[in-house]
Coordinates of C-alpha atoms in Angstrom, one line a residue:
N282 CA 84.5 85.8 83.7
A283 CA 86.9 83.2 84.7
V284 CA 88.5 83.5 87.8
I285 CA 91.9 86.2 88.3
G286 CA 95.1 84.3 89.5
R287 CA 97.7 82.1 89.1
Y288 CA 96.6 78.5 87.3
K289 CA 98.9 75.7 86.8
L290 CA 99.1 74.0 83.4
S291 CA 99.7 70.8 82.3
V292 CA 99.2 68.4 78.7
Q293 CA 98.3 64.7 79.2
S294 CA 98.9 62.4 76.1
T295 CA 96.4 60.2 75.5
S296 CA 98.5 57.7 73.5
S297 CA 101.0 57.2 76.8
G298 CA 97.5 55.4 78.3
S299 CA 98.0 56.0 82.5
S300 CA 100.1 58.4 82.8
S301 CA 100.4 61.3 85.0
P302 CA 100.2 64.3 82.7
A303 CA 103.3 66.8 82.5
S304 CA 103.4 70.1 84.2
L305 CA 103.8 72.8 81.5
G306 CA 104.4 75.2 84.3
T307 CA 102.1 78.1 85.6
F308 CA 100.3 81.4 84.1
V309 CA 98.5 84.5 85.6
L310 CA 95.1 85.3 83.9
L311 CA 94.4 88.7 85.0
F312 CA 91.4 91.1 84.3
N313 CA 91.4 92.3 80.6
S314 CA 89.7 96.1 79.9
W315 CA 90.4 96.0 75.9
S316 CA 88.1 92.3 75.8
S317 CA 84.4 93.6 75.4
G318 CA 83.1 90.9 77.6
D319 CA 85.0 91.4 80.2
D320 CA 83.0 93.1 83.5
V321 CA 86.4 95.7 83.6
F322 CA 85.5 97.0 79.3
M323 CA 86.8 100.2 78.7
P324 CA 85.9 101.6 75.2
N325 CA 88.8 103.9 75.2
K326 CA 91.9 102.6 74.4
A327 CA 93.8 105.8 75.3
E328 CA 91.9 105.0 78.6
C329 CA 92.7 101.4 79.2
E330 CA 96.8 102.6 78.4
E331 CA 96.2 105.3 80.9
Y332 CA 94.2 103.8 83.9
V333 CA 95.3 100.2 83.4
L334 CA 99.3 100.3 81.8
E335 CA 100.9 103.8 83.0
E336 CA 103.0 103.4 86.2
F337 CA 103.7 107.1 87.2
G338 CA 100.3 108.8 88.5
I339 CA 99.6 112.7 89.9
I340 CA 98.0 113.2 93.4
F341 CA 96.6 116.2 94.0
A342 CA 96.4 117.7 97.9
G343 CA 96.8 120.9 99.5
N344 CA 93.5 122.7 100.2
K345 CA 90.5 124.6 98.3
N346 CA 92.3 127.8 98.4
R347 CA 95.6 126.4 96.8
I348 CA 96.0 123.6 95.4
N349 CA 98.9 121.6 94.7
S350 CA 100.3 118.3 93.4
F351 CA 103.3 115.6 93.6
G352 CA 104.2 112.8 92.0
W353 CA 104.0 109.0 92.6
N354 CA 105.7 105.7 91.1
F355 CA 102.6 103.0 91.2
G356 CA 105.6 100.4 90.0
Q357 CA 103.0 97.9 89.5
F358 CA 104.7 95.8 87.0
Q359 CA 107.5 95.6 88.7
G360 CA 109.7 93.0 89.4
D361 CA 108.0 91.1 92.3
I362 CA 104.7 92.8 92.5
L363 CA 102.3 90.8 91.1
N364 CA 103.1 88.1 93.2
I365 CA 102.9 90.7 96.3
C366 CA 99.3 91.4 94.9
L367 CA 98.1 87.8 94.9
S368 CA 99.3 87.1 98.6
M369 CA 97.1 89.9 99.3
M370 CA 93.8 88.0 98.1
D371 CA 95.1 85.2 100.1
R372 CA 95.4 86.8 103.3
S373 CA 92.0 88.8 103.2
L374 CA 89.7 87.3 106.4
N375 CA 87.6 86.1 103.4
Y376 CA 90.0 83.8 102.1
R377 CA 91.0 83.0 105.3
Q378 CA 87.5 81.7 106.5
D379 CA 86.1 80.4 103.6
P380 CA 89.5 79.8 101.0
A381 CA 87.2 78.2 98.0
T382 CA 83.8 80.3 98.5
D383 CA 86.4 83.8 98.8
V384 CA 88.7 82.1 95.2
S385 CA 85.0 81.6 93.2
H386 CA 84.1 85.4 94.1
R387 CA 87.8 86.3 91.9
N388 CA 86.2 86.5 89.0
D389 CA 84.1 89.6 89.7
P390 CA 86.1 93.1 90.7
K391 CA 83.6 94.7 93.0
Y392 CA 84.4 91.7 95.0
V393 CA 88.1 91.8 94.6
G394 CA 88.2 95.6 95.0
R395 CA 86.0 95.5 98.5
V396 CA 88.3 92.8 99.8
L397 CA 91.5 95.3 98.7
S398 CA 90.2 98.4 100.3
A399 CA 90.1 96.1 103.5
M400 CA 93.8 94.7 102.4
V401 CA 95.5 97.8 102.0
N402 CA 94.8 99.1 105.4
A403 CA 95.8 96.8 108.6
N404 CA 93.1 97.4 110.3
D405 CA 91.3 94.0 111.4
D406 CA 93.1 91.8 108.9
Q407 CA 97.3 92.8 108.9
G408 CA 97.0 94.2 106.0
V409 CA 99.6 96.5 104.6
L410 CA 100.1 99.9 106.0
L411 CA 99.1 101.4 109.1
G412 CA 97.6 104.6 109.6
N413 CA 98.8 107.1 111.4
W414 CA 97.1 110.6 111.6
S415 CA 98.9 112.3 114.8
G416 CA 101.6 114.6 114.1
N417 CA 104.4 112.1 115.5
Y418 CA 105.6 109.2 113.1
E419 CA 108.9 107.9 115.1
G420 CA 108.7 104.0 114.8
G421 CA 108.4 104.7 111.5
K422 CA 108.5 106.7 108.3
S423 CA 106.4 109.8 108.1
P424 CA 103.4 109.3 105.0
S425 CA 104.5 112.7 103.0
S426 CA 107.7 110.6 103.0
W427 CA 106.7 107.6 100.7
T428 CA 107.5 108.7 96.5
G429 CA 106.5 105.4 95.7
S430 CA 104.2 102.2 96.6
G431 CA 107.1 99.7 95.3
E432 CA 108.6 100.7 98.5
I433 CA 105.7 99.7 101.1
L434 CA 104.8 96.3 98.9
Q435 CA 107.9 95.0 99.1
N436 CA 108.6 96.3 103.1
W437 CA 105.2 94.3 103.8
K438 CA 106.6 91.1 102.4
K439 CA 109.9 91.1 103.5
S440 CA 108.9 91.4 107.2
G441 CA 107.1 88.7 107.1
F442 CA 103.6 90.6 106.5
K443 CA 103.8 92.7 109.0
P444 CA 101.4 96.1 108.6
V445 CA 104.3 99.0 107.2
R446 CA 104.4 102.4 109.2
Y447 CA 102.7 104.7 108.6
G448 CA 99.9 106.0 105.6
Q449 CA 97.6 108.8 105.1
C450 CA 95.0 108.7 102.4
W451 CA 97.1 109.3 99.5
V452 CA 99.1 106.5 100.3
F453 CA 96.6 104.1 101.1
A454 CA 95.0 105.4 98.1
A455 CA 98.1 104.9 95.7
V456 CA 98.6 101.4 96.9
L457 CA 95.2 100.3 95.7
T458 CA 95.5 102.0 92.3
T459 CA 99.1 100.3 92.2
V460 CA 97.6 97.1 93.2
L461 CA 94.6 96.7 91.3
R462 CA 95.8 98.1 87.8
C463 CA 98.2 95.2 88.6
L464 CA 95.3 92.6 88.2
G465 CA 94.2 94.5 85.6
I466 CA 91.1 96.4 86.8
P467 CA 91.3 100.5 85.3
T468 CA 91.6 102.7 89.0
R469 CA 92.7 106.4 89.4
T470 CA 93.3 108.1 92.1
I471 CA 90.6 110.9 93.1
T472 CA 91.5 114.1 96.0
N473 CA 88.3 115.7 97.3
F474 CA 88.7 119.1 98.7
S475 CA 86.8 119.9 102.2
S476 CA 85.8 116.3 102.6
A477 CA 83.7 115.3 104.9
H478 CA 83.9 112.4 107.2
D479 CA 80.5 111.9 108.6
A480 CA 80.7 109.2 111.4
D481 CA 76.9 109.4 112.5
G482 CA 75.6 108.9 108.7
N483 CA 73.1 112.0 109.5
L484 CA 74.6 113.7 106.6
R485 CA 75.7 116.9 109.0
V486 CA 78.9 117.4 109.7
D487 CA 79.5 119.3 113.5
E488 CA 82.7 121.1 114.7
F489 CA 83.2 122.9 118.3
Y490 CA 84.9 125.5 119.2
D491 CA 85.5 127.5 122.5
A492 CA 84.8 130.9 123.6
S493 CA 89.1 131.5 122.9
G494 CA 87.9 130.4 119.2
N495 CA 89.9 127.2 119.7
H496 CA 89.1 124.7 117.2
L497 CA 88.0 121.6 119.9
D498 CA 88.9 118.2 118.7
R499 CA 85.9 116.6 120.3
A500 CA 83.4 116.2 117.2
A501 CA 84.0 112.1 115.4
D502 CA 82.8 114.2 112.8
S503 CA 85.6 116.3 110.7
I504 CA 86.5 118.0 107.8
W505 CA 89.5 117.6 105.9
N506 CA 91.1 119.8 103.8
F507 CA 91.4 117.5 101.0
H508 CA 90.8 113.0 101.1
V509 CA 92.5 110.8 98.6
W510 CA 90.3 107.5 97.3
N511 CA 89.8 105.9 94.4
E512 CA 87.4 105.0 91.3
S513 CA 87.6 101.6 89.6
W514 CA 86.4 101.1 86.7
F515 CA 83.6 97.8 85.7
S516 CA 80.5 97.1 85.6
R517 CA 77.1 96.5 88.1
S518 CA 75.3 93.3 86.7
D519 CA 74.0 93.8 90.6
L520 CA 72.5 97.4 90.4
G521 CA 71.7 98.5 86.2
P522 CA 73.5 99.4 83.5
S523 CA 72.7 103.1 84.4
Y524 CA 75.0 102.5 88.0
S525 CA 78.1 100.9 85.6
G526 CA 81.2 102.9 85.4
W527 CA 83.4 104.7 87.3
Q528 CA 83.5 102.7 91.5
V529 CA 84.1 104.9 94.2
L530 CA 86.8 102.5 96.8
D531 CA 88.5 103.9 99.6
A532 CA 91.0 102.1 101.6
T533 CA 91.9 104.8 103.9
P534 CA 90.0 103.2 107.3
Q535 CA 87.6 106.0 108.5
E536 CA 84.1 104.1 109.2
E537 CA 83.6 100.4 109.6
S538 CA 81.3 98.9 106.6
G539 CA 79.8 95.2 107.1
G540 CA 81.9 95.1 110.8
I541 CA 85.8 95.4 109.1
Y542 CA 87.7 98.8 107.8
Q543 CA 86.2 99.1 103.7
C544 CA 84.3 101.0 101.6
G545 CA 83.1 100.9 98.6
P546 CA 82.4 100.2 95.9
A547 CA 79.8 103.2 96.0
S548 CA 78.4 103.9 92.5
R549 CA 79.8 107.3 91.1
N550 CA 76.5 106.9 89.0
A551 CA 74.7 106.4 92.6
I552 CA 76.5 109.8 94.6
K553 CA 75.1 112.3 92.4
E554 CA 71.2 110.8 92.2
G555 CA 71.5 110.7 95.8
D556 CA 70.3 106.9 95.4
V557 CA 72.0 106.0 98.7
D558 CA 70.1 102.5 99.7
L559 CA 72.5 101.0 96.9
D560 CA 75.6 99.1 97.8
Y561 CA 78.0 99.1 99.0
D562 CA 78.7 102.5 101.4
C563 CA 76.9 105.1 99.6
P564 CA 75.6 107.3 102.5
F565 CA 79.2 107.8 103.6
V566 CA 81.0 108.4 100.1
F567 CA 77.9 110.7 99.6
A568 CA 77.9 112.8 102.9
E569 CA 82.1 113.2 102.5
V570 CA 81.0 115.9 99.1
N571 CA 77.6 116.7 100.5
A572 CA 77.4 116.8 103.7
D573 CA 75.9 120.0 105.3
C574 CA 78.2 121.3 107.8
M575 CA 77.4 123.1 111.6
Y576 CA 79.8 125.1 113.6
W577 CA 79.1 125.4 117.7
N578 CA 80.7 127.6 119.9
Y579 CA 81.0 124.7 123.0
D580 CA 80.7 125.7 126.6
S581 CA 82.7 123.2 128.3
T582 CA 82.2 124.1 132.0
T583 CA 78.2 123.8 131.0
G584 CA 78.0 121.2 128.3
K585 CA 76.0 123.9 126.7
K586 CA 76.2 124.3 122.6
T587 CA 75.1 127.0 120.3
L588 CA 74.9 127.3 116.9
I589 CA 77.5 129.9 115.3
F590 CA 76.1 128.8 111.7
S591 CA 75.7 126.7 109.3
K592 CA 76.6 125.9 105.7
S593 CA 75.9 123.8 102.4
T594 CA 77.8 124.2 100.0
V595 CA 81.6 124.0 102.0
I596 CA 81.7 120.7 101.4
G597 CA 83.5 118.4 98.4
Q598 CA 85.1 120.8 96.6
S599 CA 87.8 121.1 93.3
I600 CA 87.0 116.9 93.2
S601 CA 90.2 116.6 91.1
T602 CA 92.2 113.4 89.1
K603 CA 95.2 113.8 86.5
A604 CA 94.4 113.7 82.9
V605 CA 94.5 111.0 80.7
G606 CA 98.4 110.7 78.9
R607 CA 98.7 114.0 80.1
D608 CA 100.4 115.8 83.5
D609 CA 97.2 117.9 84.5
R610 CA 94.6 118.5 87.1
V611 CA 91.0 117.7 85.3
D612 CA 88.0 118.9 87.8
V613 CA 85.4 116.0 87.9
T614 CA 83.1 117.7 90.2
N615 CA 80.1 117.7 87.9
D616 CA 80.3 114.2 88.0
Y617 CA 80.1 113.9 91.7
K618 CA 76.5 116.2 91.9
Y619 CA 74.1 118.9 91.0
E620 CA 75.7 122.4 90.7
E621 CA 75.9 123.5 93.8
G622 CA 73.0 125.5 95.5
S623 CA 70.7 124.5 92.2
T624 CA 67.4 123.2 93.0
K625 CA 68.3 120.4 91.4
E626 CA 71.3 119.3 94.3
R627 CA 68.6 120.2 96.9
D628 CA 66.6 118.6 95.5
I629 CA 68.9 115.1 95.3
F630 CA 70.4 116.6 98.6
K631 CA 65.9 116.2 100.7
K632 CA 66.2 112.7 98.4
A633 CA 69.1 111.3 100.4
R634 CA 67.3 112.1 103.2
K635 CA 64.3 110.4 102.9
K636 CA 66.3 107.3 101.7
L637 CA 68.4 108.0 105.0
G638 CA 65.0 108.1 107.1
L639 CA 66.9 111.3 107.7
E640 CA 63.7 113.6 107.3
D641 CA 61.3 112.3 109.4
K642 CA 63.2 111.2 112.9
F643 CA 63.5 113.8 115.5
D644 CA 67.1 114.9 116.1
P645 CA 68.0 115.8 119.3
T646 CA 71.2 117.0 118.1
A647 CA 70.6 119.4 115.2
P648 CA 69.5 123.1 115.5
T649 CA 66.2 124.6 115.3
R650 CA 64.7 126.6 112.8
Q651 CA 65.9 129.9 114.4
E652 CA 69.2 129.0 115.1
I653 CA 69.4 128.4 111.5
D654 CA 67.6 132.0 110.8
Q655 CA 69.6 133.9 112.8
K656 CA 71.2 136.9 110.9
P657 CA 74.4 138.3 111.7
D658 CA 74.9 141.4 112.3
I659 CA 79.0 142.1 111.2
S660 CA 80.9 139.9 108.6
G661 CA 84.6 138.7 108.0
K662 CA 87.5 137.1 106.3
F663 CA 91.4 136.6 107.0
K664 CA 92.9 137.5 103.7
V665 CA 96.5 136.9 103.2
S666 CA 98.8 139.4 102.2
G667 CA 102.5 138.2 101.4
P668 CA 104.4 134.8 100.1
L669 CA 102.4 131.4 101.9
E670 CA 106.2 129.8 102.3
V671 CA 107.7 128.1 104.5
G672 CA 110.3 129.6 106.3
K673 CA 108.6 133.3 105.7
N674 CA 106.7 135.0 108.2
L675 CA 103.4 134.5 107.9
N676 CA 100.8 137.6 107.0
L677 CA 96.8 138.1 107.5
I678 CA 94.8 141.0 107.3
L679 CA 91.3 140.3 109.5
V680 CA 88.8 142.4 107.2
L681 CA 85.3 142.6 110.0
A682 CA 82.7 144.7 108.0
N683 CA 79.5 146.2 109.7
L684 CA 76.4 145.0 107.6
Q685 CA 73.9 147.3 110.0
S686 CA 73.1 150.8 109.8
D687 CA 74.0 151.2 114.1
A688 CA 77.2 150.7 115.6
K689 CA 78.6 147.3 116.6
T690 CA 81.3 147.1 119.6
V691 CA 82.9 143.2 118.9
H692 CA 85.1 141.5 120.9
V693 CA 87.4 138.9 119.0
N694 CA 89.2 136.0 119.8
M695 CA 91.9 134.7 117.5
T696 CA 93.8 132.0 118.0
A697 CA 96.4 130.2 115.7
W698 CA 97.0 126.6 115.1
S699 CA 99.6 124.1 113.3
T700 CA 97.6 120.9 112.0
V701 CA 97.6 117.7 110.0
Y702 CA 95.6 118.1 106.7
T703 CA 92.5 116.0 108.2
R704 CA 92.7 119.9 109.9
R705 CA 93.5 117.8 113.4
P706 CA 94.7 120.8 115.7
V707 CA 98.3 119.6 117.0
H708 CA 99.6 123.1 118.7
E709 CA 99.2 126.4 119.6
I710 CA 101.2 128.4 117.6
W711 CA 99.9 132.3 118.2
K712 CA 96.8 133.3 120.0
D713 CA 95.6 137.1 120.6
S714 CA 92.1 138.9 121.5
I715 CA 90.9 142.6 120.2
S716 CA 88.4 144.3 120.9
V717 CA 86.8 147.0 118.3
T718 CA 84.1 149.6 117.5
L719 CA 82.6 149.4 113.9
S720 CA 80.9 152.7 113.0
P721 CA 77.1 151.5 110.9
K722 CA 78.9 150.1 107.3
E723 CA 81.7 150.4 108.2
E724 CA 84.6 148.4 107.1
K725 CA 88.2 147.7 109.1
Q726 CA 91.3 145.7 108.4
F727 CA 93.9 144.5 111.0
P728 CA 97.4 143.3 110.1
I729 CA 98.2 139.4 111.8
K730 CA 101.9 138.8 111.6
I731 CA 103.2 135.1 112.6
P732 CA 107.0 135.3 112.3
Y733 CA 108.8 132.1 111.1
T734 CA 110.3 132.0 114.5
E735 CA 106.6 131.4 116.4
Y736 CA 105.8 128.6 113.8
Q737 CA 108.7 126.8 112.4
Q738 CA 108.4 124.4 115.6
Q739 CA 105.5 123.3 115.9
L740 CA 104.4 122.7 111.5
T741 CA 103.3 119.5 110.7
T742 CA 105.1 117.7 107.5
D743 CA 101.8 118.8 105.7
N744 CA 102.7 122.5 106.2
T745 CA 99.4 123.6 107.5
I746 CA 97.7 126.0 109.8
Q747 CA 94.3 126.6 111.1
V748 CA 93.8 130.3 112.1
T749 CA 90.0 131.0 114.0
A750 CA 88.4 134.5 114.5
L751 CA 85.4 133.7 117.3
C752 CA 83.6 137.2 116.9
H753 CA 81.5 138.1 120.0
V754 CA 79.4 140.9 119.1
E755 CA 77.7 142.8 121.8
G756 CA 73.9 141.8 121.7
G757 CA 74.2 139.9 118.9
V758 CA 75.6 136.6 117.1
Q759 CA 78.4 135.4 117.5
V760 CA 80.4 135.0 114.1
L761 CA 83.3 132.6 113.1
V762 CA 86.2 133.5 110.8
Q763 CA 88.2 131.1 109.9
R764 CA 91.1 129.9 106.9
D765 CA 93.1 126.9 106.6
I766 CA 96.1 127.8 105.1
T767 CA 99.2 125.4 103.3
L768 CA 102.6 126.2 103.5
D769 CA 104.2 126.3 100.3
N770 CA 108.0 124.4 100.2
P771 CA 111.4 125.9 99.0
D772 CA 111.3 124.6 95.0
I773 CA 114.0 122.2 94.3
D774 CA 115.3 122.0 90.6
V775 CA 116.1 119.0 88.8
Q776 CA 118.8 118.7 85.6
V777 CA 119.1 115.7 83.4
L778 CA 122.8 116.8 81.9
G779 CA 122.6 115.3 78.4
E780 CA 121.0 113.2 76.4
A781 CA 119.1 110.0 77.9
K782 CA 120.3 106.2 76.5
V783 CA 119.1 102.8 77.2
N784 CA 122.3 101.5 78.4
K785 CA 124.2 104.7 78.8
E786 CA 125.2 106.5 81.9
V787 CA 123.9 110.0 82.5
D788 CA 124.0 112.1 84.9
V789 CA 122.0 114.3 86.8
E790 CA 121.4 117.6 89.0
V791 CA 119.9 118.3 91.5
T792 CA 120.5 121.8 93.5
F793 CA 118.5 123.2 96.6
T794 CA 119.0 126.8 97.9
N795 CA 118.4 127.7 101.7
P796 CA 115.7 130.1 101.6
I797 CA 116.5 131.4 105.4
D798 CA 118.8 132.8 108.1
V799 CA 119.8 129.5 109.8
E800 CA 121.6 126.3 109.0
V801 CA 119.7 123.9 107.7
T802 CA 121.5 120.2 108.7
D803 CA 120.4 116.4 108.1
C804 CA 119.3 116.8 104.6
V805 CA 118.6 113.7 102.2
L806 CA 117.7 113.4 99.3
Q807 CA 116.0 110.6 98.1
V808 CA 115.4 109.5 94.2
E809 CA 113.3 106.6 92.2
G810 CA 112.4 105.9 88.8
N811 CA 111.0 103.0 87.3
D812 CA 113.5 102.3 84.2
L813 CA 115.8 104.7 85.1
L814 CA 117.1 103.1 87.9
R815 CA 116.8 100.4 90.8
G816 CA 115.3 100.5 93.9
I817 CA 115.6 103.7 95.4
L818 CA 118.4 105.8 95.4
E819 CA 119.3 108.0 98.7
I820 CA 122.3 110.6 98.7
D821 CA 122.8 112.3 102.3
V822 CA 123.6 116.0 101.2
P823 CA 126.2 118.2 103.6
P824 CA 124.7 120.4 105.9
L825 CA 123.7 124.1 104.2
K826 CA 124.5 127.6 106.0
A827 CA 121.9 130.5 105.6
G828 CA 121.0 131.5 101.4
E829 CA 123.7 128.7 100.5
K830 CA 123.1 126.3 97.3
S831 CA 123.7 123.0 97.5
S832 CA 124.1 120.6 94.0
T833 CA 124.3 117.0 94.4
K834 CA 125.3 114.6 91.0
F835 CA 124.0 111.3 90.7
K836 CA 124.0 108.9 87.5
L837 CA 121.4 107.0 85.6
I838 CA 121.8 104.3 83.9
P839 CA 118.1 103.9 82.3
F840 CA 117.6 100.6 80.7
E841 CA 114.1 100.9 78.6
T842 CA 113.6 103.3 76.2
G843 CA 110.3 106.2 76.2
P844 CA 109.8 108.1 78.8
K845 CA 109.9 107.8 82.2
H846 CA 109.7 110.0 85.4
L847 CA 112.4 110.3 88.0
L848 CA 110.8 111.2 90.8
V849 CA 113.4 113.4 93.8
N850 CA 112.2 113.9 97.1
F851 CA 114.5 116.1 99.5
S852 CA 114.7 116.8 103.1
C853 CA 116.0 118.2 105.5
D854 CA 115.5 119.2 109.8
K855 CA 113.8 122.5 108.6
F856 CA 112.1 121.3 105.3
A857 CA 110.3 117.9 105.5
D858 CA 109.0 115.9 101.9
I859 CA 109.8 118.5 99.3
K860 CA 109.2 117.2 96.2
T861 CA 109.1 117.6 92.7
F862 CA 109.3 115.2 89.4
K863 CA 111.0 115.5 86.1
M864 CA 110.7 113.6 83.0
V865 CA 113.1 111.8 81.0
N866 CA 112.7 111.1 77.4
V867 CA 115.2 107.8 76.7

């Protein structure tokens, strides 16, 4: 339980009387998950290897219908990273206000985790990364262009500790993983799909749409396609043994906690059991995986809002992390909540509401019982017909079904917007409206085609499009049909030509075929990999005509044996950040 950090070591000889001690140098003390007395003790050795020693990770993204993933170089043992992590502690607000007290708490992983969750974002304390969710990343690097934490941490130090531009949730989480693993705290990244950002703490997320079906950016609440945070493993002497184990930490600046942008540690067991009154920030994390959703129609002229529908099973799906010792996805949703729709899960939700004092309080913004119980006359959904790829036309089918035994007339307003992964609308791409009559119990299909030429200019680096149809049923309640679509980038291929041996050159070939019928320009290949090459390799690739294939070769000289990961990122004017990784056995 000693304080972690850099110690001076000196020796004093008793025989030589009062001579001053001779310095032997310094050493750095870390947390030790192999030691049974340590707060971060992890009994499973394979887990220690993954969550402390592994420098490569896989982060999951996309959306609940289509999960994708990319590699990340945590690089916690690369040159100078330890020094940067230690100086991060010394730049925190706590240290600046009271250095002695701050240092005396550095034996406590709860304290260290919470302080570092604040330091990884730039808010409040000139921390490591500046967040940007606008879709415009001028003046910095787009969040999706990073492939590892090392470059970010080195840039922060080189610039005299000015925040690095720009981060989004997975970048904050990946950097926090690097820093905590470096200091010896077992840590992993977690991706939550359909993640709620409940800004007002009522365990409810409100979304607003206008009569044309446009998703209005007017609520502080939001539902992100995915959100990435961290779990760190340590005991909770403050709460008791049943709350030890995985703890949620989140460095993405979303809401203030104790006056600054930090989040956690929130015990994962406390989240599952609805014990939202326990330290730290459990209500916010509980809402991220459990909030109820309310979809409203908002009339900007009158300011009147009408509930379209509410859902309690949308939020917190396919919660994912990388497997131990393998490059696979593991689903940990059941560690965060009881089965969706089960009575136990609803009981826990009620328990949490009660602990937050939401049960007895009148909420003027809440929908009435009558609004919640209203039943729609029709149902609708968007079906995908055709490939979801950047460069191809987007083909969908709107399916409308009459649930009643009398005919219904429906006026449908449809829109498609490019969004960032937080589902914040950025550019309108397409709109249309139709009026249809549905016979009793009839189902009709309406094909929708959004050509690549219409969405290409508007797409953000997240490749996400939100399609909405607001259906006004004559004499009935409105029905909202929506779908979030993530388009896949084309593939790049990486081949290692020959056997990789320590201190021997080996060739690597990266191939990419331009899948669209126009030339692509400004092509850049970015490559990194611990023990395979030093720093980051950037190669300019000549422009590619329609359908043309490019082949780029470069040399590696590996300097360590074992399984190593090469991370490759290809960008050009029409495709942002096409990523892949290749395992190289040296």
